[in-house]
Coordinates of C-alpha atoms in Angstrom, one line a residue:
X1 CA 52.9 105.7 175.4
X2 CA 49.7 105.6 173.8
X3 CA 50.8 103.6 171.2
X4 CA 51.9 101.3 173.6
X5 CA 48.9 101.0 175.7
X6 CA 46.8 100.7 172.5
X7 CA 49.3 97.6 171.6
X8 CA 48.8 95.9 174.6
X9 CA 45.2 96.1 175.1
X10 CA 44.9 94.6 171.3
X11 CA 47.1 91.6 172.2
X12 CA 45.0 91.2 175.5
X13 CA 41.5 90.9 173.7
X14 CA 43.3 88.7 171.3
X15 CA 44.7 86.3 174.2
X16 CA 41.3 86.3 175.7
X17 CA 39.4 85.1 172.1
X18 CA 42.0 82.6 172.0
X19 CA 41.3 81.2 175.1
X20 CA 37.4 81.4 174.7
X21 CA 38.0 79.3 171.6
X22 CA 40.3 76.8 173.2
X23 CA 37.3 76.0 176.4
X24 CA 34.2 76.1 174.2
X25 CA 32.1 72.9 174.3
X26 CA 32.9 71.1 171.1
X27 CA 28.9 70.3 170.2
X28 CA 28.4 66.8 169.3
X29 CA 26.4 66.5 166.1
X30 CA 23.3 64.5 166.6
X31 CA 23.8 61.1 165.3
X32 CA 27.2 61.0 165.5
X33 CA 29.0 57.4 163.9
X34 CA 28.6 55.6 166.7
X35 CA 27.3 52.5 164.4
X36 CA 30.1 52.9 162.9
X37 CA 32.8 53.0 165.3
X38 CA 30.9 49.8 166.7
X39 CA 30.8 48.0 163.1
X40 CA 34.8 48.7 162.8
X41 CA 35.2 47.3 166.5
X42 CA 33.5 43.8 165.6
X43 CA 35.6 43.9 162.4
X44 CA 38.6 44.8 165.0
X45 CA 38.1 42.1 167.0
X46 CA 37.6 39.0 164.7
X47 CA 40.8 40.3 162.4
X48 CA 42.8 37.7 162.1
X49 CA 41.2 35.1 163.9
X50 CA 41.2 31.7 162.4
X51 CA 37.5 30.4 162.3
X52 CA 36.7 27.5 164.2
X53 CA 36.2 23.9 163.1
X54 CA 33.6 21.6 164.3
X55 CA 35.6 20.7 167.2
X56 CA 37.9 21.4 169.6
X57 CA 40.4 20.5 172.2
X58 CA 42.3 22.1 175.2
X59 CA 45.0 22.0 173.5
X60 CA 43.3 23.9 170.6
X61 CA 41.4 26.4 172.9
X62 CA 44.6 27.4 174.8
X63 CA 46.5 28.0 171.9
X64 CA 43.8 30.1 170.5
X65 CA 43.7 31.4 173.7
X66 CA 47.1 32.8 173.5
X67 CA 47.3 33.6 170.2
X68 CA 44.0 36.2 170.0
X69 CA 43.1 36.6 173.7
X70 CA 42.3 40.5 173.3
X71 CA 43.8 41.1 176.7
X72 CA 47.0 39.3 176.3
X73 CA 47.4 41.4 172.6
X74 CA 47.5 44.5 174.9
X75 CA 50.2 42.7 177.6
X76 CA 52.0 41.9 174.4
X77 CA 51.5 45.4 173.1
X78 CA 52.6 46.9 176.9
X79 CA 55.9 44.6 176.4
X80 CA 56.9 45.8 172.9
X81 CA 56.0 49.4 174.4
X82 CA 58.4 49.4 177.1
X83 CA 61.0 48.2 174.7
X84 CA 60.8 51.2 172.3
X85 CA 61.1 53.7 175.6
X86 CA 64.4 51.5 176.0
X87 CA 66.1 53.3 172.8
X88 CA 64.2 56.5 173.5
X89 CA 65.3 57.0 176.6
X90 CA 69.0 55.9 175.2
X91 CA 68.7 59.3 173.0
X92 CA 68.9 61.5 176.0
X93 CA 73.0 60.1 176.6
X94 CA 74.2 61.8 173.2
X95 CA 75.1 65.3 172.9
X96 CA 72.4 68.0 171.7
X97 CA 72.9 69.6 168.7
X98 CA 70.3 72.7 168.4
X99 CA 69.9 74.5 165.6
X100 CA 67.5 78.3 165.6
X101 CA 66.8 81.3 163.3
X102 CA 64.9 84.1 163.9
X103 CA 64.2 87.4 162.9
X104 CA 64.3 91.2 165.0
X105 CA 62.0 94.0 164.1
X106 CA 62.6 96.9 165.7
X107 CA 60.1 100.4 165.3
X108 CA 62.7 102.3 166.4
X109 CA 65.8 102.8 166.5
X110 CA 68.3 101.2 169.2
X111 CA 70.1 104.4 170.2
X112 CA 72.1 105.0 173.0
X113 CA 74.0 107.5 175.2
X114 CA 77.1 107.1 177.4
X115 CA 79.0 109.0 180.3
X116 CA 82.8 109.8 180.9
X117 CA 83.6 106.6 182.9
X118 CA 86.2 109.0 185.2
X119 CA 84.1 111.8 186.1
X120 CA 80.8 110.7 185.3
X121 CA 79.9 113.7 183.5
X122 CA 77.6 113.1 180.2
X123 CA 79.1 112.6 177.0
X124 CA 79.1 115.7 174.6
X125 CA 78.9 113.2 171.5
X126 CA 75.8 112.5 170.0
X127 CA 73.8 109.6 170.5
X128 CA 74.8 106.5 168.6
X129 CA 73.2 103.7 166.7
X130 CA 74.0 99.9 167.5
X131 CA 71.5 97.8 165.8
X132 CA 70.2 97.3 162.7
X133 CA 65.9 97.7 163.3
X134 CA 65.8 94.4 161.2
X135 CA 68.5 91.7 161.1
X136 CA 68.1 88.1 160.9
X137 CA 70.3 86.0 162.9
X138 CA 70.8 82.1 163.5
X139 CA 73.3 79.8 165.2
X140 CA 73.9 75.7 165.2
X141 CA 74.9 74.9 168.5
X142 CA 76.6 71.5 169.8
X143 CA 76.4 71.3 173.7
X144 CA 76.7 68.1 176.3
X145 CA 76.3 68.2 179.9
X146 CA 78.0 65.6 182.1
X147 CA 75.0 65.3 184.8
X148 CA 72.3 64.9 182.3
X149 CA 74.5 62.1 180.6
X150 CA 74.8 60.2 184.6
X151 CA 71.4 60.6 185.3
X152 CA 70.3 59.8 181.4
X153 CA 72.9 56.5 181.7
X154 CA 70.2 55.2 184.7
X155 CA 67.5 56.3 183.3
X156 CA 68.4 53.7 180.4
X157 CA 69.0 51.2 183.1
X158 CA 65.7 52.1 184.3
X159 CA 63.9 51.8 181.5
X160 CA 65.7 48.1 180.4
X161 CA 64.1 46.6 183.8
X162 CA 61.0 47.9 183.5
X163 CA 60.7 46.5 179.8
X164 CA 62.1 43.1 181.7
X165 CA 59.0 43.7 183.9
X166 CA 56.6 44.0 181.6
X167 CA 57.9 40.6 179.6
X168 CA 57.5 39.1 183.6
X169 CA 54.0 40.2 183.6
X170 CA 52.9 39.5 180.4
X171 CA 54.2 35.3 181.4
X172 CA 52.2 35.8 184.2
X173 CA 49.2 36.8 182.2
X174 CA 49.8 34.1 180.0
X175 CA 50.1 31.6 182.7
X176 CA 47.0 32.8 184.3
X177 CA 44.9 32.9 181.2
X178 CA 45.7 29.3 180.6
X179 CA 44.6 28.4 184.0
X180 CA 41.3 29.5 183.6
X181 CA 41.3 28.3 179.8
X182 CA 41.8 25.1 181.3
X183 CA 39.3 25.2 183.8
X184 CA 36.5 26.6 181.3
X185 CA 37.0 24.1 178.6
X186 CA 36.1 21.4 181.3
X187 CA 33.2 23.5 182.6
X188 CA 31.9 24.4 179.4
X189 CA 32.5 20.5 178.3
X190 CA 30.2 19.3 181.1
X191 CA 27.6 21.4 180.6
X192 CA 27.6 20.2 176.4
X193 CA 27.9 16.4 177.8
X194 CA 25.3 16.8 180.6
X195 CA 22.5 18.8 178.4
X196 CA 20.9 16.3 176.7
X197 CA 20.7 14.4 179.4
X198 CA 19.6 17.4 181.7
X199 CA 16.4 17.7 179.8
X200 CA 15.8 14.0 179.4
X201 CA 15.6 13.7 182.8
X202 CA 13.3 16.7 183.5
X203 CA 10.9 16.0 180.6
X204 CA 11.0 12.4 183.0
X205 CA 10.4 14.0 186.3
X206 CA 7.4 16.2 184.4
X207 CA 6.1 12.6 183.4
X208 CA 6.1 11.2 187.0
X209 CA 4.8 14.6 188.4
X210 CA 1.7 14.7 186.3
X211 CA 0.9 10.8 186.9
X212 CA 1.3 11.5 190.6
X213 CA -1.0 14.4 190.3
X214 CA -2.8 12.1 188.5
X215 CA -3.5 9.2 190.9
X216 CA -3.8 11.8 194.0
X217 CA -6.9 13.7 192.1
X218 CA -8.5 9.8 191.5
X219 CA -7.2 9.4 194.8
X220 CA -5.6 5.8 194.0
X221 CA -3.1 6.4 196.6
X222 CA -2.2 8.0 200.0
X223 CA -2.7 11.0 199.4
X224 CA 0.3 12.1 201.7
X225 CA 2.4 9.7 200.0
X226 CA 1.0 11.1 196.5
X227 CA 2.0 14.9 198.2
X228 CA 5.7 13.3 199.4
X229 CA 6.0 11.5 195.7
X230 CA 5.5 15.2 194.3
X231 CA 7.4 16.8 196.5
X232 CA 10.6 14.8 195.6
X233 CA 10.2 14.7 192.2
X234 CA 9.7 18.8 192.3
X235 CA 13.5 19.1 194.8
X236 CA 14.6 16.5 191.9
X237 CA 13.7 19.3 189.6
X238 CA 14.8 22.2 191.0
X239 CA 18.1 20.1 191.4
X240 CA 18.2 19.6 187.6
X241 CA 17.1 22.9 187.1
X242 CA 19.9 24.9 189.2
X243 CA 22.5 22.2 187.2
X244 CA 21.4 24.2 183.9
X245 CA 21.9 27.3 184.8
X246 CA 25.1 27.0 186.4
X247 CA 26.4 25.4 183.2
X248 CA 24.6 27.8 180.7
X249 CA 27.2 30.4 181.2
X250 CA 30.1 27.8 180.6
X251 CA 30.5 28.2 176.9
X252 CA 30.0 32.0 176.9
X253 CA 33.3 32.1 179.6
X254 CA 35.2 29.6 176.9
X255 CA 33.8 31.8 174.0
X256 CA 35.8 35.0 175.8
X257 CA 38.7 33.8 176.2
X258 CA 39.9 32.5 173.0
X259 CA 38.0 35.1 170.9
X260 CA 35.5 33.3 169.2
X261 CA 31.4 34.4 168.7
X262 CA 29.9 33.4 171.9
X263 CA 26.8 32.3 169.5
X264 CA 28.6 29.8 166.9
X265 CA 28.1 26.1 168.6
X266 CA 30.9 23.6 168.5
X267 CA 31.7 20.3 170.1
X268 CA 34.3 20.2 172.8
X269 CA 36.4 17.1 172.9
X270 CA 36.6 16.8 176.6
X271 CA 36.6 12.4 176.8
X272 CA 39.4 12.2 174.5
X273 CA 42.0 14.8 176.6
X274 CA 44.7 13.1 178.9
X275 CA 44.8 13.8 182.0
X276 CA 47.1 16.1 183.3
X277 CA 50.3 15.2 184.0
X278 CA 51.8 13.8 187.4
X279 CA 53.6 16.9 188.8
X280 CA 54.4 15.1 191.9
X281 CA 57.4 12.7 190.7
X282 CA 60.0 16.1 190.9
X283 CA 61.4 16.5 194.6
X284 CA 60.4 19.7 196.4
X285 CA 63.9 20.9 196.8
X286 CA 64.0 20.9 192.7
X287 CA 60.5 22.9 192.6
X288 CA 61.6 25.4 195.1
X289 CA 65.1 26.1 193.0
X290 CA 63.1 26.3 189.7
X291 CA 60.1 28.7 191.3
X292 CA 63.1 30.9 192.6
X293 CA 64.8 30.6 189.2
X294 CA 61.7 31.6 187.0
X295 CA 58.6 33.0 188.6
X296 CA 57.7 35.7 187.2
X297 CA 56.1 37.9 190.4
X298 CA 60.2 37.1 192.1
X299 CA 61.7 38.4 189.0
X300 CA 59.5 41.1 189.0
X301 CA 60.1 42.4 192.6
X302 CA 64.2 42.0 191.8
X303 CA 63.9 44.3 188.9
X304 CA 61.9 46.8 191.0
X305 CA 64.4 47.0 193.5
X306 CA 67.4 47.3 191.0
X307 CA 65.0 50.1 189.4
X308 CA 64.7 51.7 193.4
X309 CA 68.7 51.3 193.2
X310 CA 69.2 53.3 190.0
X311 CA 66.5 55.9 191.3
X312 CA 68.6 56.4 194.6
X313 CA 71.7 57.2 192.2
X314 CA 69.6 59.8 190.6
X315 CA 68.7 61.6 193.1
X316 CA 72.4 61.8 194.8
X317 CA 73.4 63.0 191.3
X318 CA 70.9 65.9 190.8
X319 CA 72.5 67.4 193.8
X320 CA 76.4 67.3 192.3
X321 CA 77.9 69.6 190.1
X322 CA 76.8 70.6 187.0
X323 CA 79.7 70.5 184.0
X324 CA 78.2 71.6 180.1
X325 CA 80.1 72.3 177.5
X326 CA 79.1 73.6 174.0
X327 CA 80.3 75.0 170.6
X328 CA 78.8 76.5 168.3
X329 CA 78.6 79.0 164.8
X330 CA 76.6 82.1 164.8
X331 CA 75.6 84.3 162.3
X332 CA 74.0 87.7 161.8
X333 CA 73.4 90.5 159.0
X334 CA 73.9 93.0 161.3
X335 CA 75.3 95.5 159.3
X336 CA 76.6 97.2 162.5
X337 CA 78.5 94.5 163.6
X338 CA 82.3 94.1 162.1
X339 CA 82.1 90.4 162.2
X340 CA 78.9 89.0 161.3
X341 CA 80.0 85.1 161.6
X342 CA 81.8 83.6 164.7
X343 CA 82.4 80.9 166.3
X344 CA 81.6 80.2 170.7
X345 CA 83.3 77.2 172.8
X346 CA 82.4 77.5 176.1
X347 CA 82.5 75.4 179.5
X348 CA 80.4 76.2 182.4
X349 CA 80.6 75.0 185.9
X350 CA 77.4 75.4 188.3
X351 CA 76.6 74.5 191.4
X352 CA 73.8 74.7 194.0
X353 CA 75.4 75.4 197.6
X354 CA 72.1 74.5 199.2
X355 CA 72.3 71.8 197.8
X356 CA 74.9 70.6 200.6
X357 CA 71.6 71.1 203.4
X358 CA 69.7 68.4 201.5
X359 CA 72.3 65.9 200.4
X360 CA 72.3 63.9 203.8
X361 CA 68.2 63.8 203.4
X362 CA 68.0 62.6 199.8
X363 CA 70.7 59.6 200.5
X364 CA 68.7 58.5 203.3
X365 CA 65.7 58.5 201.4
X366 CA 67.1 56.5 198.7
X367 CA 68.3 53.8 200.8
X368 CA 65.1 53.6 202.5
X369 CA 63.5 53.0 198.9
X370 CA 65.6 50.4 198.2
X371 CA 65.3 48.6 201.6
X372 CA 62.0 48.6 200.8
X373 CA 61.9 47.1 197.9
X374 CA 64.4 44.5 198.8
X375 CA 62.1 43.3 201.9
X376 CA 58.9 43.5 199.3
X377 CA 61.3 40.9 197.5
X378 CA 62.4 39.0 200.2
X379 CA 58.1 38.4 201.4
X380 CA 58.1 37.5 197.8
X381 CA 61.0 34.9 198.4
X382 CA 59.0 33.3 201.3
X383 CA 55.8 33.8 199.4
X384 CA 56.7 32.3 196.4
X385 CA 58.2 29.0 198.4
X386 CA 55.2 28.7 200.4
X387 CA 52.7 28.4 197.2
X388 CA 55.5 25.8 195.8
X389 CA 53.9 23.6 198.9
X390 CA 50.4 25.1 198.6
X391 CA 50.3 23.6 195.2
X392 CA 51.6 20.6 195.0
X393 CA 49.2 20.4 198.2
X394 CA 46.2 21.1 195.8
X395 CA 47.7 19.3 193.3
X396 CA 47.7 15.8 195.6
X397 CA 44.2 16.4 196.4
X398 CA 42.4 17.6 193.6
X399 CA 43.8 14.3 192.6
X400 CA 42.4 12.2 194.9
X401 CA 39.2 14.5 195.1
X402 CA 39.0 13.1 190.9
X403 CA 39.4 9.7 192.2
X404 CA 36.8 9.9 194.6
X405 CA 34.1 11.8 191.9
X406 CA 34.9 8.9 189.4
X407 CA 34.4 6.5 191.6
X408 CA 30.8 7.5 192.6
X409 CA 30.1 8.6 188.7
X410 CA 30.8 4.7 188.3
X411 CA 28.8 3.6 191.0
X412 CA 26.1 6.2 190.4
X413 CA 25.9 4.9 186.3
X414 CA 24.9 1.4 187.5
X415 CA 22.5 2.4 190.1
X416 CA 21.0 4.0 187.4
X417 CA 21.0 1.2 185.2
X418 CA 19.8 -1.1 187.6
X419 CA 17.2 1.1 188.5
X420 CA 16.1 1.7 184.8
X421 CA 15.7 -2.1 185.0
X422 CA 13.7 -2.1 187.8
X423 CA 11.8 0.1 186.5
X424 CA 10.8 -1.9 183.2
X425 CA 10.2 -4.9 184.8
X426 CA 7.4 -2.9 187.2
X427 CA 9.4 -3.6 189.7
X428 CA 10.1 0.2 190.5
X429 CA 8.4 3.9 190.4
X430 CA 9.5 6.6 188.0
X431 CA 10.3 8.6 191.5
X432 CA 13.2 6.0 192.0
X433 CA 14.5 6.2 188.0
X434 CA 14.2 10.4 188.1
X435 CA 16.1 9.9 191.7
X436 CA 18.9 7.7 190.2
X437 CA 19.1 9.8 186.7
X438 CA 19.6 13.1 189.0
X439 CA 21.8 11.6 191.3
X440 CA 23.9 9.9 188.3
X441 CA 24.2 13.7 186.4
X442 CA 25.4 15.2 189.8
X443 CA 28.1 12.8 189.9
X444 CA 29.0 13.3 186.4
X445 CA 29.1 17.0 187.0
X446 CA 31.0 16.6 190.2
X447 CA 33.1 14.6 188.0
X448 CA 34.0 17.1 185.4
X449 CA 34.4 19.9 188.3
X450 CA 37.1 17.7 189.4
X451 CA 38.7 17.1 186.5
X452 CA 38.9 21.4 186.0
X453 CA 39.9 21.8 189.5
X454 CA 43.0 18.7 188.7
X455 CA 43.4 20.7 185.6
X456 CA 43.8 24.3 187.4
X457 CA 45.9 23.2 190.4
X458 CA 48.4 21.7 188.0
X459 CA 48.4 24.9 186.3
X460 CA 48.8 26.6 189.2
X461 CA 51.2 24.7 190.0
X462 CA 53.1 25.6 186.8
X463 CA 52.5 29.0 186.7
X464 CA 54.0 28.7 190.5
X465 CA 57.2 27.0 188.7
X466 CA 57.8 29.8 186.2
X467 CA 56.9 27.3 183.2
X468 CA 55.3 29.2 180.3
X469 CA 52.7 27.7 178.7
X470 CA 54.6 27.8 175.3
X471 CA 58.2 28.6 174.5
X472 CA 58.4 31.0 171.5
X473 CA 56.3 34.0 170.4
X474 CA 52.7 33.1 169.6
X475 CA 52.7 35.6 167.2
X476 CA 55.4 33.7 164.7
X477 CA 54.0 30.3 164.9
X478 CA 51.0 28.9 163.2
X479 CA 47.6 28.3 165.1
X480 CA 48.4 24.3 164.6
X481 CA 52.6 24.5 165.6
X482 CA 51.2 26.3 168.6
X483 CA 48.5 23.4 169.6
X484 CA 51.1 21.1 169.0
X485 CA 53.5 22.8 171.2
X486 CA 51.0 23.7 174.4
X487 CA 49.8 19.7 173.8
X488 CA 53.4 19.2 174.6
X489 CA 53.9 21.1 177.4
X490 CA 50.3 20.0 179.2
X491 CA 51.6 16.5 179.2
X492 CA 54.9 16.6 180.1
X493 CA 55.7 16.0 184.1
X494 CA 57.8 19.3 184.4
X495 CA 58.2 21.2 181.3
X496 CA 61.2 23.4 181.3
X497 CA 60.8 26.8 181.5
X498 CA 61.8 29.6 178.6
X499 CA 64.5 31.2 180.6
X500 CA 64.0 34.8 181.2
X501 CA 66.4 37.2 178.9
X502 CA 68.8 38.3 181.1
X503 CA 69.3 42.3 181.7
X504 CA 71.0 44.0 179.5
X505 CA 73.2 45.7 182.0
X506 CA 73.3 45.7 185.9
X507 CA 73.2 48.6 188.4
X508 CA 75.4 48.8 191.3
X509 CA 73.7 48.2 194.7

């Protein structure tokens, strides 16, 4: 006994180091490679990537968009992730074959007594010996149990529509991205175009303002109408002023999402890009049957609710009998057993008789689950047809609103002219050209913020349709057969969707 209780305490302080060990504070050594974990990221991020030219186009910057966007890598990473479970959850339908050794140490030996099994009375024989006090023993062991392969067979299902969901969510993410591609390029295009001009016109307004300071302190003028001269040129400023800003951040935005260094300058070839496409030529009835057909957030709640299906089946099987079967050889050196290698079939029926309490419970809440998702799907039905008229809404007027800001650009370019006229023949004030530059940039901006708002409700649009922006894998096309094929999508009317790969196998329900 003292042995024992000697043993015991000894394994205890052991545990308890053990455990001190595993929740010590790991102590961070000062100057720890920080630099170099953020040298290796920058190296990380530009791997790859192609450098950029002097210029570029939409077409360009999408497709560079969605070839080294860092957030659609990990979508695309997600996808190929959820694929791989799909065989490794596949594994858990075959039978198990298990294989173990070990080893027996015994201090002493395993001795025994036994009784008269009539009248009870102790055994006059000494005690015997059963066990060798060291033996080694293994065993290979082939076993397969019909519940686990049911519930393993939807678990595969399972896992197939949740890969098929993350291919839906990485075309949304594609689709997405390109929208705001689309409406950066033209943001970040209008504030290259508009710069120059910008500062032209404020180094003109500083002009005016210090004449008009000028003539009020030689007082060669009103001086109210010298203060209101100021004060117009200075709103004029500010105007120009609040212009900059708003577009200084342009470039950066475009920078992100095609991966490039948000320093390196290059000219964006906004005036020579088509504009988009008219969407409006296809009949309603034909958009509503392709948005059903291919939208990615629709496809996405129909997998969920086959997924809620499957789940239901699982949780109606756990509850059913449980059937295993297994074979297996055995060996042991046991030198006091007569036959040291054998051989075990055996078949084993279990069941859980409370089990029957629960079953009514756990069917009910399965076919709540997958009402549930099937009326998530159906608001996704109605939600999906109402933003197929939203769209083409937007669409028809971010048109029109284009029309409008190039009509007034027009206008507002030969005001200007006139007035720069005007003002060499003496025949008008600097106030008047400053007014008429500002005024013309506005509308020029406004212009270009059209043009990206066209440009994102027609993407939206798209996106809305189920139309990806390209049809093969980014990954296994060049940077230039992938310009060439968004460039072919952005201008045709209705491109024609990649159709969806269709699921591997169906569950009931």
């Amino acid at each position: 006994m003292t042995r024992l209780l000697t043993r015991i305490a000894a394994a205890s302080l052991l545990a308890m180091s053990l455990s001190a060990c595993d929740h010590m504070m790991p102590a961070v050594p000062a100057g720890a490679p920080l630099d170099e974990v953020i040298d290796e990221d920058r190296q990380a991020v530009q791997k790859g990537v192609e450098p950029l030219g002097e210029t570029l186009g939409l077409d360009q910057a999408i497709a560079r968009a969605l070839k080294y966007n860092l957030d659609r890598r990990a979508k695309l990473m997600e996808e190929a992730l959820a694929a791989r479970q799909v065989d490794e959850v596949g594994f858990d339908r075959i039978p198990k074959l298990l294989g173990s050794a070990g080893y027996s140490h015994r201090d002493e030996e395993r001795t025994s007594r036994s009784k008269d099994s009539v009248t009870g009375a102790p055994s006059l024989a000494n005690p015997s010996i059963s066990q060798d006090k060291e033996h080694l023993f293994s065993s290979l062991t082939l076993s397969w149990n019909l519940l686990d392969y049911g519930l393993a067979h939807f678990s595969y299902q399972q896992a197939v529509d949740r890969a098929l969901q993350a291919e839906a969510r990485r075309r949304k993410a594609s689709q997405l991205l390109v929208q705001d591609v689309r409406s950066a390029f033209f943001r970040a295009a209008s504030a290259q175009k508009l710069q120059g001009e910008v500062r032209a016109a404020l180094a003109l307004a500083e002009d005016g303002l210090a004449d008009a300071r000028k003539s009020e302190q030689e007082a060669l003028r009103n001086p109210l109408d010298s203060l209101r001269y100021q004060r117009q040129l200075t709103e004029n400023m500010r105007l120009l002023e609040s212009i900059e800003q708003e577009l200084v951040a342009a470039r950066f935005e475009l920078a992100a999402l095609i991966n490039a260094p948000v320093m390196q300058q290059v000219r964006l070839l906004a005036d020579d890009e088509p504009l988009p496409p008219d969407l409006l030529t296809t009949s309603v009835d034909e958009m509503e049957l392709a948005a059903l057909r291919q939208n990615p957030d629709l496809r996405d709640h129909l997998l969920q609710r086959r997924i809620a299906q499957a789940e239901a089946y699982k949780a109606v099987g756990r509850m059913l009998p449980n059937i295993g079967v297994s074979y297996g050889a055995y060996n042991d050196d046991d030198r006091y057993l007569i036959n040291q290698q054998w051989n075990e079939a055996t078949v084993n029926v279990s069941f859980n008789l409370l089990n029957l309490l629960y079953l009514d419970r756990v069917e009910r809440n399965g076919r709540a689950g997958v009402r549930l998702a099937e009326q998530r799907r159906l608001a996704a039905h109605v939600a999906v047809v109402t933003q197929v008229h939203v769209a083409r809404a937007q669409v028809a007027h971010a048109r029109t609103q284009f029309e409008r800001a190039d009509s007034l650009w027009s206008l507002d370019s030969r005001i200007l002219e006139m007035t720069a006229k005007r003002e060499q023949a003496q025949a008008g004030s600097k106030l008047d050209r400053v007014a008429a530059q500002t005024t013309a940039i506005i509308s020029q901006l406004r212009r270009y913020q059209a043009l990206a708002q066209w440009h994102a409700a027609a993407g939206r649009l798209q996106a809305t349709l189920g139309t990806d922006p390209v049809p093969d894998s980014t990954d296994d096309q060049s940077l230039e057969a992938l310009s060439r094929g968004v460039r072919q999508r952005l201008l045709s009317p209705l491109p024609q969707a990649a159709a969806p790969a269709a699921p591997a196998a169906s569950v009931g329900g």
